[in-house]
Amino acid sequence: MMDRNDTAYSLEQSLLEYKGQLSSEVRIQLLDLLNCIALFNLGPRNDLKKLVGIALELLDNAQRYNSSDDVDFRWHIEDTTLVVTIRNKAKRENAERLVDSVRNIAQMSPEEVTAAFKKQLMNNEFGELGGAGLGMLQIARKVGRNITAHIEPTLTDEYLCTSMVTTELDRTIKKA
Amino acid sequence: MEALKLEATRHSPAVDLDLTSGTFRIVGVSIPENASEFYTPIIEWIRGAMPSIPDGSTFSFSLSYFNSSSLKALYLALTEIKAGIDSGKKIDVQWHVDEEDEFMQEAGETFSEMVDIPLNMVTGSL
């Protein structure tokens, strides 16, 4: 289907931006589209699901905790870097939990991330909205700790949350 | 015990847990918004049915994609199967992975290590 050399993607960009309501159906359509975009812009690679998984976890979080209005989602590959960003409003407690989670992960070694992931996986507890508390840890485990989260108060009692994950695309990854 | 059968949707897998036919499988995409809500009946079914599951049975998991909350739910389902194995049941657990699917391969290895259960990695999806 494709005839690409190993460095073809290094000169290319791809971009997907979405602003609007986030439902389960929208989330699935975005993931389908991202799978297609990733495949055709990066070529077949063993880590495509891992890369699209970043978006999946961010979209999951946004859908679960988004308190109102639209979300802003952006997937961007430029040169050899993938940047995934999502912006949504959330209640203060959820916004602060997001920031705490990302701050804690940033201070962990890779081994500590793995240990925290395993501990969270095994605690048998789900959040009130069905979250497992694993999303950011899963991202950190899979693509490193290049995760940021910023929150800012709005005129209502909500907070605007911006989460961003960047990861260098591995040029040496085995092609599928 | 009554079978638990759920049709696959765009965000949840097909579930076929049936003592009569001896079929125990979860197949498809698993990215429900609320994995706890989706998987709790499945976990409870496995727990309740375990005494009646015959030796030599196979549980098959063939998932093309799942989110991290499904990961935890699948972990809990596997711990129920592990409890059955620990009580003396002879159960095979098959984890289907498409060739070159690094994500699912790693997930299978993680489960195998964390649940301490021998997952039989099978190439190709159901």
PDB file of C-alpha atoms in Angstrom:
ATOM      1  CA  MET A   1       0.000   0.000   0.000  1.00  0.00           C
ATOM      2  CA  MET A   2       2.840   2.359   0.785  1.00  0.00           C
ATOM      3  CA  ASP A   3       6.230   2.876  -0.639  1.00  0.00           C
ATOM      4  CA  ARG A   4       8.129   5.020   1.808  1.00  0.00           C
ATOM      5  CA  ASN A   5      11.725   5.265   2.831  1.00  0.00           C
ATOM      6  CA  ASP A   6      12.795   5.392   6.458  1.00  0.00           C
ATOM      7  CA  THR A   7      13.173   9.156   6.685  1.00  0.00           C
ATOM      8  CA  ALA A   8      10.280  10.262   4.540  1.00  0.00           C
ATOM      9  CA  TYR A   9       8.244  11.467   7.481  1.00  0.00           C
ATOM     10  CA  SER A  10      10.981  13.726   8.806  1.00  0.00           C
ATOM     11  CA  LEU A  11      10.143  16.413   6.277  1.00  0.00           C
ATOM     12  CA  GLU A  12       6.402  16.216   6.655  1.00  0.00           C
ATOM     13  CA  GLN A  13       3.791  17.533   8.946  1.00  0.00           C
ATOM     14  CA  SER A  14       0.352  16.435   9.827  1.00  0.00           C
ATOM     15  CA  LEU A  15      -2.256  18.206  11.805  1.00  0.00           C
ATOM     16  CA  LEU A  16      -5.663  17.453  13.190  1.00  0.00           C
ATOM     17  CA  GLU A  17      -7.590  20.059  15.117  1.00  0.00           C
ATOM     18  CA  TYR A  18     -11.032  19.717  16.595  1.00  0.00           C
ATOM     19  CA  LYS A  19     -13.086  22.191  18.561  1.00  0.00           C
ATOM     20  CA  GLY A  20     -16.526  21.253  19.707  1.00  0.00           C
ATOM     21  CA  GLN A  21     -18.567  19.016  21.911  1.00  0.00           C
ATOM     22  CA  LEU A  22     -16.952  15.745  22.901  1.00  0.00           C
ATOM     23  CA  SER A  23     -19.184  12.687  22.943  1.00  0.00           C
ATOM     24  CA  SER A  24     -18.297   9.003  22.761  1.00  0.00           C
ATOM     25  CA  GLU A  25     -19.080   9.027  19.068  1.00  0.00           C
ATOM     26  CA  VAL A  26     -16.933  12.094  18.391  1.00  0.00           C
ATOM     27  CA  ARG A  27     -14.092  10.529  20.374  1.00  0.00           C
ATOM     28  CA  ILE A  28     -14.274   7.359  18.289  1.00  0.00           C
ATOM     29  CA  GLN A  29     -14.431   9.249  15.021  1.00  0.00           C
ATOM     30  CA  LEU A  30     -11.381  11.270  16.055  1.00  0.00           C
ATOM     31  CA  LEU A  31      -9.484   8.100  16.921  1.00  0.00           C
ATOM     32  CA  ASP A  32     -10.364   6.504  13.587  1.00  0.00           C
ATOM     33  CA  LEU A  33      -9.180   9.616  11.829  1.00  0.00           C
ATOM     34  CA  LEU A  34      -5.986   9.751  13.878  1.00  0.00           C
ATOM     35  CA  ASN A  35      -5.192   6.132  13.123  1.00  0.00           C
ATOM     36  CA  CYS A  36      -5.489   6.980   9.460  1.00  0.00           C
ATOM     37  CA  ILE A  37      -3.482  10.196   9.749  1.00  0.00           C
ATOM     38  CA  ALA A  38      -0.716   8.510  11.735  1.00  0.00           C
ATOM     39  CA  LEU A  39      -0.488   5.596   9.333  1.00  0.00           C
ATOM     40  CA  PHE A  40      -0.341   7.725   6.216  1.00  0.00           C
ATOM     41  CA  ASN A  41       1.999  10.363   7.583  1.00  0.00           C
ATOM     42  CA  LEU A  42       4.365   8.155   9.563  1.00  0.00           C
ATOM     43  CA  GLY A  43       4.049   4.961   7.598  1.00  0.00           C
ATOM     44  CA  PRO A  44       3.443   1.546   9.141  1.00  0.00           C
ATOM     45  CA  ARG A  45       5.209   1.341  12.508  1.00  0.00           C
ATOM     46  CA  ASN A  46       4.936  -0.926  15.505  1.00  0.00           C
ATOM     47  CA  ASP A  47       4.265   2.007  17.828  1.00  0.00           C
ATOM     48  CA  LEU A  48       1.289   3.574  16.034  1.00  0.00           C
ATOM     49  CA  LYS A  49      -1.177   2.399  18.661  1.00  0.00           C
ATOM     50  CA  LYS A  50       1.062   3.768  21.360  1.00  0.00           C
ATOM     51  CA  LEU A  51       1.112   7.182  19.682  1.00  0.00           C
ATOM     52  CA  VAL A  52      -2.611   7.266  19.035  1.00  0.00           C
ATOM     53  CA  GLY A  53      -3.050   6.017  22.600  1.00  0.00           C
ATOM     54  CA  ILE A  54      -1.772   9.381  23.869  1.00  0.00           C
ATOM     55  CA  ALA A  55      -4.705  11.058  22.180  1.00  0.00           C
ATOM     56  CA  LEU A  56      -7.083   8.400  23.432  1.00  0.00           C
ATOM     57  CA  GLU A  57      -6.121   8.955  27.057  1.00  0.00           C
ATOM     58  CA  LEU A  58      -6.313  12.750  26.793  1.00  0.00           C
ATOM     59  CA  LEU A  59      -9.684  12.580  25.062  1.00  0.00           C
ATOM     60  CA  ASP A  60     -10.919  10.108  27.687  1.00  0.00           C
ATOM     61  CA  ASN A  61      -9.926  12.453  30.471  1.00  0.00           C
ATOM     62  CA  ALA A  62     -11.479  15.438  28.763  1.00  0.00           C
ATOM     63  CA  GLN A  63     -14.735  13.624  28.131  1.00  0.00           C
ATOM     64  CA  ARG A  64     -14.908  12.332  31.686  1.00  0.00           C
ATOM     65  CA  TYR A  65     -14.139  15.576  33.465  1.00  0.00           C
ATOM     66  CA  ASN A  66     -15.218  18.235  30.990  1.00  0.00           C
ATOM     67  CA  SER A  67     -17.733  20.299  32.890  1.00  0.00           C
ATOM     68  CA  SER A  68     -19.169  22.405  30.112  1.00  0.00           C
ATOM     69  CA  ASP A  69     -18.711  23.863  26.683  1.00  0.00           C
ATOM     70  CA  ASP A  70     -16.408  22.602  24.006  1.00  0.00           C
ATOM     71  CA  VAL A  71     -13.016  20.978  23.996  1.00  0.00           C
ATOM     72  CA  ASP A  72     -10.045  22.020  21.892  1.00  0.00           C
ATOM     73  CA  PHE A  73      -8.024  19.069  20.673  1.00  0.00           C
ATOM     74  CA  ARG A  74      -4.896  19.237  18.567  1.00  0.00           C
ATOM     75  CA  TRP A  75      -2.650  16.498  17.160  1.00  0.00           C
ATOM     76  CA  HIS A  76       0.423  17.791  15.403  1.00  0.00           C
ATOM     77  CA  ILE A  77       3.435  16.053  13.939  1.00  0.00           C
ATOM     78  CA  GLU A  78       6.214  18.299  12.798  1.00  0.00           C
ATOM     79  CA  ASP A  79       9.539  16.980  11.753  1.00  0.00           C
ATOM     80  CA  THR A  80      10.193  14.253  14.335  1.00  0.00           C
ATOM     81  CA  THR A  81       8.020  15.448  17.197  1.00  0.00           C
ATOM     82  CA  LEU A  82       4.451  14.564  18.016  1.00  0.00           C
ATOM     83  CA  VAL A  83       2.530  17.109  20.070  1.00  0.00           C
ATOM     84  CA  VAL A  84      -0.921  16.298  21.410  1.00  0.00           C
ATOM     85  CA  THR A  85      -2.846  19.018  23.219  1.00  0.00           C
ATOM     86  CA  ILE A  86      -6.287  19.153  24.745  1.00  0.00           C
ATOM     87  CA  ARG A  87      -8.059  22.034  26.428  1.00  0.00           C
ATOM     88  CA  ASN A  88     -11.279  21.683  28.356  1.00  0.00           C
ATOM     89  CA  LYS A  89     -13.089  23.147  31.304  1.00  0.00           C
ATOM     90  CA  ALA A  90     -13.343  21.187  34.538  1.00  0.00           C
ATOM     91  CA  LYS A  91     -14.474  21.623  38.087  1.00  0.00           C
ATOM     92  CA  ARG A  92     -11.814  22.963  40.409  1.00  0.00           C
ATOM     93  CA  GLU A  93     -11.223  19.652  42.213  1.00  0.00           C
ATOM     94  CA  ASN A  94     -10.721  17.789  38.943  1.00  0.00           C
ATOM     95  CA  ALA A  95      -8.490  20.507  37.511  1.00  0.00           C
ATOM     96  CA  GLU A  96      -6.303  20.492  40.609  1.00  0.00           C
ATOM     97  CA  ARG A  97      -6.102  16.715  40.577  1.00  0.00           C
ATOM     98  CA  LEU A  98      -4.905  16.839  36.978  1.00  0.00           C
ATOM     99  CA  VAL A  99      -2.123  19.292  37.822  1.00  0.00           C
ATOM    100  CA  ASP A 100      -1.092  17.315  40.917  1.00  0.00           C
ATOM    101  CA  SER A 101      -0.962  14.120  38.916  1.00  0.00           C
ATOM    102  CA  VAL A 102       1.228  15.614  36.193  1.00  0.00           C
ATOM    103  CA  ARG A 103       3.482  17.321  38.752  1.00  0.00           C
ATOM    104  CA  ASN A 104       3.968  14.049  40.617  1.00  0.00           C
ATOM    105  CA  ILE A 105       4.777  12.162  37.432  1.00  0.00           C
ATOM    106  CA  ALA A 106       7.338  14.790  36.426  1.00  0.00           C
ATOM    107  CA  GLN A 107       9.233  14.113  39.626  1.00  0.00           C
ATOM    108  CA  MET A 108       9.298  10.347  39.157  1.00  0.00           C
ATOM    109  CA  SER A 109      12.019   8.256  37.620  1.00  0.00           C
ATOM    110  CA  PRO A 110      10.883   5.824  34.896  1.00  0.00           C
ATOM    111  CA  GLU A 111      11.034   3.029  37.477  1.00  0.00           C
ATOM    112  CA  GLU A 112       8.852   5.040  39.836  1.00  0.00           C
ATOM    113  CA  VAL A 113       6.364   5.671  37.038  1.00  0.00           C
ATOM    114  CA  THR A 114       6.135   1.934  36.434  1.00  0.00           C
ATOM    115  CA  ALA A 115       5.753   1.256  40.152  1.00  0.00           C
ATOM    116  CA  ALA A 116       3.037   3.925  40.483  1.00  0.00           C
ATOM    117  CA  PHE A 117       1.247   2.531  37.442  1.00  0.00           C
ATOM    118  CA  LYS A 118       1.244  -0.976  38.899  1.00  0.00           C
ATOM    119  CA  LYS A 119       0.074   0.257  42.286  1.00  0.00           C
ATOM    120  CA  GLN A 120      -2.786   2.186  40.703  1.00  0.00           C
ATOM    121  CA  LEU A 121      -3.722  -0.750  38.485  1.00  0.00           C
ATOM    122  CA  MET A 122      -3.921  -3.097  41.438  1.00  0.00           C
ATOM    123  CA  ASN A 123      -5.907  -0.917  43.834  1.00  0.00           C
ATOM    124  CA  ASN A 124      -9.264  -2.181  42.522  1.00  0.00           C
ATOM    125  CA  GLU A 125     -10.795   1.274  42.659  1.00  0.00           C
ATOM    126  CA  PHE A 126     -12.499   3.343  39.994  1.00  0.00           C
ATOM    127  CA  GLY A 127     -13.367   6.982  40.310  1.00  0.00           C
ATOM    128  CA  GLU A 128     -16.908   8.195  40.577  1.00  0.00           C
ATOM    129  CA  LEU A 129     -17.030   8.711  36.809  1.00  0.00           C
ATOM    130  CA  GLY A 130     -15.413   5.396  35.944  1.00  0.00           C
ATOM    131  CA  GLY A 131     -11.839   6.612  35.571  1.00  0.00           C
ATOM    132  CA  ALA A 132      -9.012   4.355  36.669  1.00  0.00           C
ATOM    133  CA  GLY A 133      -6.472   7.064  37.517  1.00  0.00           C
ATOM    134  CA  LEU A 134      -4.106   5.460  35.031  1.00  0.00           C
ATOM    135  CA  GLY A 135      -4.278   7.716  31.983  1.00  0.00           C
ATOM    136  CA  MET A 136      -1.334  10.037  32.635  1.00  0.00           C
ATOM    137  CA  LEU A 137       0.732   7.221  34.123  1.00  0.00           C
ATOM    138  CA  GLN A 138       0.054   5.132  31.033  1.00  0.00           C
ATOM    139  CA  ILE A 139       1.185   7.991  28.792  1.00  0.00           C
ATOM    140  CA  ALA A 140       4.327   8.490  30.887  1.00  0.00           C
ATOM    141  CA  ARG A 141       5.044   4.781  30.780  1.00  0.00           C
ATOM    142  CA  LYS A 142       4.660   4.566  27.049  1.00  0.00           C
ATOM    143  CA  VAL A 143       6.246   7.758  25.785  1.00  0.00           C
ATOM    144  CA  GLY A 144       8.059   9.382  28.708  1.00  0.00           C
ATOM    145  CA  ARG A 145       7.285  12.192  31.081  1.00  0.00           C
ATOM    146  CA  ASN A 146       6.975  15.054  28.609  1.00  0.00           C
ATOM    147  CA  ILE A 147       3.576  15.950  29.952  1.00  0.00           C
ATOM    148  CA  THR A 148       2.432  19.380  31.035  1.00  0.00           C
ATOM    149  CA  ALA A 149      -0.832  20.549  32.541  1.00  0.00           C
ATOM    150  CA  HIS A 150      -1.891  24.134  33.178  1.00  0.00           C
ATOM    151  CA  ILE A 151      -5.073  25.364  34.715  1.00  0.00           C
ATOM    152  CA  GLU A 152      -6.529  28.830  34.916  1.00  0.00           C
ATOM    153  CA  PRO A 153      -9.687  30.051  36.571  1.00  0.00           C
ATOM    154  CA  THR A 154     -12.556  31.234  34.419  1.00  0.00           C
ATOM    155  CA  LEU A 155     -15.281  33.715  35.182  1.00  0.00           C
ATOM    156  CA  THR A 156     -17.430  30.868  36.414  1.00  0.00           C
ATOM    157  CA  ASP A 157     -16.362  28.421  39.121  1.00  0.00           C
ATOM    158  CA  GLU A 158     -14.689  26.229  36.499  1.00  0.00           C
ATOM    159  CA  TYR A 159     -11.065  25.987  35.453  1.00  0.00           C
ATOM    160  CA  LEU A 160      -9.668  25.908  31.955  1.00  0.00           C
ATOM    161  CA  CYS A 161      -7.297  22.919  31.751  1.00  0.00           C
ATOM    162  CA  THR A 162      -4.636  22.529  29.087  1.00  0.00           C
ATOM    163  CA  SER A 163      -2.803  19.224  28.894  1.00  0.00           C
ATOM    164  CA  MET A 164       0.020  18.671  26.451  1.00  0.00           C
ATOM    165  CA  VAL A 165       2.161  15.647  25.642  1.00  0.00           C
ATOM    166  CA  THR A 166       5.192  15.792  23.391  1.00  0.00           C
ATOM    167  CA  THR A 167       7.248  12.874  22.231  1.00  0.00           C
ATOM    168  CA  GLU A 168      10.083  12.430  19.824  1.00  0.00           C
ATOM    169  CA  LEU A 169       9.237   9.962  17.119  1.00  0.00           C
ATOM    170  CA  ASP A 170      11.734   7.178  17.168  1.00  0.00           C
ATOM    171  CA  ARG A 171      13.465   6.970  13.791  1.00  0.00           C
ATOM    172  CA  THR A 172      14.821   3.566  14.582  1.00  0.00           C
ATOM    173  CA  ILE A 173      11.467   2.024  15.397  1.00  0.00           C
ATOM    174  CA  LYS A 174      10.811  -1.215  13.630  1.00  0.00           C
ATOM    175  CA  LYS A 175       8.448  -0.769  10.720  1.00  0.00           C
ATOM    176  CA  ALA A 176       5.408  -2.980  10.896  1.00  0.00           C
TER     177      ALA A 176
ATOM    178  CA  MET B   1     -26.044 -19.562  35.415  1.00  0.00           C
ATOM    179  CA  GLU B   2     -27.437 -17.438  32.629  1.00  0.00           C
ATOM    180  CA  ALA B   3     -25.085 -16.564  29.798  1.00  0.00           C
ATOM    181  CA  LEU B   4     -23.790 -13.010  29.490  1.00  0.00           C
ATOM    182  CA  LYS B   5     -23.805 -11.919  25.890  1.00  0.00           C
ATOM    183  CA  LEU B   6     -23.247  -8.376  24.686  1.00  0.00           C
ATOM    184  CA  GLU B   7     -23.030  -7.182  21.127  1.00  0.00           C
ATOM    185  CA  ALA B   8     -19.954  -5.232  20.131  1.00  0.00           C
ATOM    186  CA  THR B   9     -20.354  -1.505  19.705  1.00  0.00           C
ATOM    187  CA  ARG B  10     -17.974   1.092  18.316  1.00  0.00           C
ATOM    188  CA  HIS B  11     -16.603   1.602  21.813  1.00  0.00           C
ATOM    189  CA  SER B  12     -17.161  -1.683  23.616  1.00  0.00           C
ATOM    190  CA  PRO B  13     -16.248  -5.290  22.849  1.00  0.00           C
ATOM    191  CA  ALA B  14     -18.488  -8.252  22.141  1.00  0.00           C
ATOM    192  CA  VAL B  15     -18.839 -10.372  25.240  1.00  0.00           C
ATOM    193  CA  ASP B  16     -19.776 -14.029  25.106  1.00  0.00           C
ATOM    194  CA  LEU B  17     -19.681 -15.806  28.450  1.00  0.00           C
ATOM    195  CA  ASP B  18     -21.713 -18.975  28.248  1.00  0.00           C
ATOM    196  CA  LEU B  19     -21.399 -22.037  30.471  1.00  0.00           C
ATOM    197  CA  THR B  20     -23.680 -24.098  28.225  1.00  0.00           C
ATOM    198  CA  SER B  21     -21.590 -23.707  25.096  1.00  0.00           C
ATOM    199  CA  GLY B  22     -18.322 -23.418  26.985  1.00  0.00           C
ATOM    200  CA  THR B  23     -17.533 -20.118  25.305  1.00  0.00           C
ATOM    201  CA  PHE B  24     -15.702 -17.449  27.249  1.00  0.00           C
ATOM    202  CA  ARG B  25     -14.507 -14.591  25.093  1.00  0.00           C
ATOM    203  CA  ILE B  26     -14.213 -10.829  24.909  1.00  0.00           C
ATOM    204  CA  VAL B  27     -13.550  -9.502  21.430  1.00  0.00           C
ATOM    205  CA  GLY B  28     -13.271  -6.036  19.912  1.00  0.00           C
ATOM    206  CA  VAL B  29     -12.494  -2.474  20.880  1.00  0.00           C
ATOM    207  CA  SER B  30     -12.716  -1.463  24.520  1.00  0.00           C
ATOM    208  CA  ILE B  31     -12.821   2.281  25.010  1.00  0.00           C
ATOM    209  CA  PRO B  32     -16.074   2.834  26.907  1.00  0.00           C
ATOM    210  CA  GLU B  33     -16.482   6.135  28.666  1.00  0.00           C
ATOM    211  CA  ASN B  34     -17.140   4.291  31.907  1.00  0.00           C
ATOM    212  CA  ALA B  35     -15.188   1.028  31.977  1.00  0.00           C
ATOM    213  CA  SER B  36     -16.246   0.283  35.535  1.00  0.00           C
ATOM    214  CA  GLU B  37     -19.900   0.342  34.544  1.00  0.00           C
ATOM    215  CA  PHE B  38     -19.279  -1.837  31.494  1.00  0.00           C
ATOM    216  CA  TYR B  39     -17.022  -4.433  33.109  1.00  0.00           C
ATOM    217  CA  THR B  40     -18.579  -4.835  36.552  1.00  0.00           C
ATOM    218  CA  PRO B  41     -21.237  -7.320  35.302  1.00  0.00           C
ATOM    219  CA  ILE B  42     -18.518  -9.221  33.444  1.00  0.00           C
ATOM    220  CA  ILE B  43     -16.283  -9.460  36.496  1.00  0.00           C
ATOM    221  CA  GLU B  44     -19.226 -10.504  38.651  1.00  0.00           C
ATOM    222  CA  TRP B  45     -20.266 -13.112  36.079  1.00  0.00           C
ATOM    223  CA  ILE B  46     -16.800 -14.675  36.042  1.00  0.00           C
ATOM    224  CA  ARG B  47     -16.709 -14.716  39.838  1.00  0.00           C
ATOM    225  CA  GLY B  48     -20.162 -16.282  40.111  1.00  0.00           C
ATOM    226  CA  ALA B  49     -19.627 -18.825  37.328  1.00  0.00           C
ATOM    227  CA  MET B  50     -16.146 -19.917  38.298  1.00  0.00           C
ATOM    228  CA  PRO B  51     -17.225 -22.925  40.419  1.00  0.00           C
ATOM    229  CA  SER B  52     -19.174 -24.250  37.400  1.00  0.00           C
ATOM    230  CA  ILE B  53     -16.546 -23.628  34.732  1.00  0.00           C
ATOM    231  CA  PRO B  54     -15.221 -27.008  33.642  1.00  0.00           C
ATOM    232  CA  ASP B  55     -11.562 -27.912  33.573  1.00  0.00           C
ATOM    233  CA  GLY B  56     -10.032 -27.428  30.147  1.00  0.00           C
ATOM    234  CA  SER B  57     -12.003 -24.274  29.427  1.00  0.00           C
ATOM    235  CA  THR B  58     -10.423 -21.400  27.515  1.00  0.00           C
ATOM    236  CA  PHE B  59     -10.931 -17.712  28.160  1.00  0.00           C
ATOM    237  CA  SER B  60     -10.071 -15.698  25.043  1.00  0.00           C
ATOM    238  CA  PHE B  61      -9.305 -12.002  24.939  1.00  0.00           C
ATOM    239  CA  SER B  62      -8.970 -10.491  21.489  1.00  0.00           C
ATOM    240  CA  LEU B  63      -8.889  -6.729  21.754  1.00  0.00           C
ATOM    241  CA  SER B  64      -7.738  -4.384  19.065  1.00  0.00           C
ATOM    242  CA  TYR B  65      -7.660  -1.332  21.313  1.00  0.00           C
ATOM    243  CA  PHE B  66      -8.385  -0.391  24.896  1.00  0.00           C
ATOM    244  CA  ASN B  67      -8.074   2.632  27.132  1.00  0.00           C
ATOM    245  CA  SER B  68      -6.437   2.690  30.532  1.00  0.00           C
ATOM    246  CA  SER B  69      -9.675   2.368  32.454  1.00  0.00           C
ATOM    247  CA  SER B  70     -10.429  -0.805  30.468  1.00  0.00           C
ATOM    248  CA  LEU B  71      -6.927  -1.941  31.353  1.00  0.00           C
ATOM    249  CA  LYS B  72      -7.828  -1.871  35.021  1.00  0.00           C
ATOM    250  CA  ALA B  73     -11.145  -3.606  34.398  1.00  0.00           C
ATOM    251  CA  LEU B  74      -9.433  -6.330  32.385  1.00  0.00           C
ATOM    252  CA  TYR B  75      -6.916  -6.718  35.172  1.00  0.00           C
ATOM    253  CA  LEU B  76      -9.777  -7.297  37.609  1.00  0.00           C
ATOM    254  CA  ALA B  77     -11.379  -9.843  35.251  1.00  0.00           C
ATOM    255  CA  LEU B  78      -8.088 -11.684  34.964  1.00  0.00           C
ATOM    256  CA  THR B  79      -7.656 -11.747  38.747  1.00  0.00           C
ATOM    257  CA  GLU B  80     -11.018 -13.543  38.980  1.00  0.00           C
ATOM    258  CA  ILE B  81      -9.757 -16.149  36.494  1.00  0.00           C
ATOM    259  CA  LYS B  82      -6.513 -16.374  38.430  1.00  0.00           C
ATOM    260  CA  ALA B  83      -8.508 -17.068  41.607  1.00  0.00           C
ATOM    261  CA  GLY B  84     -10.177 -19.969  39.812  1.00  0.00           C
ATOM    262  CA  ILE B  85      -6.835 -21.329  38.652  1.00  0.00           C
ATOM    263  CA  ASP B  86      -5.461 -20.993  42.178  1.00  0.00           C
ATOM    264  CA  SER B  87      -8.397 -23.003  43.483  1.00  0.00           C
ATOM    265  CA  GLY B  88      -7.456 -25.856  41.173  1.00  0.00           C
ATOM    266  CA  LYS B  89      -9.308 -25.097  37.931  1.00  0.00           C
ATOM    267  CA  LYS B  90      -7.450 -25.966  34.755  1.00  0.00           C
ATOM    268  CA  ILE B  91      -8.158 -22.933  32.589  1.00  0.00           C
ATOM    269  CA  ASP B  92      -6.269 -21.686  29.557  1.00  0.00           C
ATOM    270  CA  VAL B  93      -6.188 -17.934  29.007  1.00  0.00           C
ATOM    271  CA  GLN B  94      -5.528 -16.820  25.461  1.00  0.00           C
ATOM    272  CA  TRP B  95      -4.419 -13.286  24.679  1.00  0.00           C
ATOM    273  CA  HIS B  96      -4.758 -12.635  20.961  1.00  0.00           C
ATOM    274  CA  VAL B  97      -2.292 -10.218  19.413  1.00  0.00           C
ATOM    275  CA  ASP B  98      -2.011  -9.176  15.817  1.00  0.00           C
ATOM    276  CA  GLU B  99       1.420  -9.566  14.348  1.00  0.00           C
ATOM    277  CA  GLU B 100       3.630  -6.512  15.038  1.00  0.00           C
ATOM    278  CA  ASP B 101       1.142  -5.075  17.529  1.00  0.00           C
ATOM    279  CA  GLU B 102       3.563  -3.787  20.130  1.00  0.00           C
ATOM    280  CA  PHE B 103       0.833  -2.191  22.255  1.00  0.00           C
ATOM    281  CA  MET B 104      -1.149  -5.390  22.780  1.00  0.00           C
ATOM    282  CA  GLN B 105       1.975  -7.498  23.120  1.00  0.00           C
ATOM    283  CA  GLU B 106       3.172  -5.275  25.971  1.00  0.00           C
ATOM    284  CA  ALA B 107      -0.268  -5.270  27.561  1.00  0.00           C
ATOM    285  CA  GLY B 108      -0.302  -9.062  27.560  1.00  0.00           C
ATOM    286  CA  GLU B 109       3.126  -9.154  29.140  1.00  0.00           C
ATOM    287  CA  THR B 110       2.062  -6.636  31.782  1.00  0.00           C
ATOM    288  CA  PHE B 111      -1.008  -8.692  32.682  1.00  0.00           C
ATOM    289  CA  SER B 112       0.938 -11.908  32.718  1.00  0.00           C
ATOM    290  CA  GLU B 113       3.422 -10.422  35.158  1.00  0.00           C
ATOM    291  CA  MET B 114       0.977  -8.567  37.355  1.00  0.00           C
ATOM    292  CA  VAL B 115      -1.737 -11.174  37.628  1.00  0.00           C
ATOM    293  CA  ASP B 116       0.873 -13.897  37.755  1.00  0.00           C
ATOM    294  CA  ILE B 117      -1.053 -15.908  35.255  1.00  0.00           C
ATOM    295  CA  PRO B 118       0.367 -17.692  32.213  1.00  0.00           C
ATOM    296  CA  LEU B 119      -1.228 -15.905  29.267  1.00  0.00           C
ATOM    297  CA  ASN B 120      -1.066 -17.896  26.100  1.00  0.00           C
ATOM    298  CA  MET B 121      -0.123 -15.332  23.427  1.00  0.00           C
ATOM    299  CA  VAL B 122      -1.912 -16.224  20.219  1.00  0.00           C
ATOM    300  CA  THR B 123      -1.028 -14.477  16.966  1.00  0.00           C
ATOM    301  CA  GLY B 124      -4.064 -13.167  15.126  1.00  0.00           C
ATOM    302  CA  SER B 125      -7.367 -11.762  16.286  1.00  0.00           C
ATOM    303  CA  LEU B 126     -10.658 -13.608  16.646  1.00  0.00           C
TER     304      LEU B 126
END
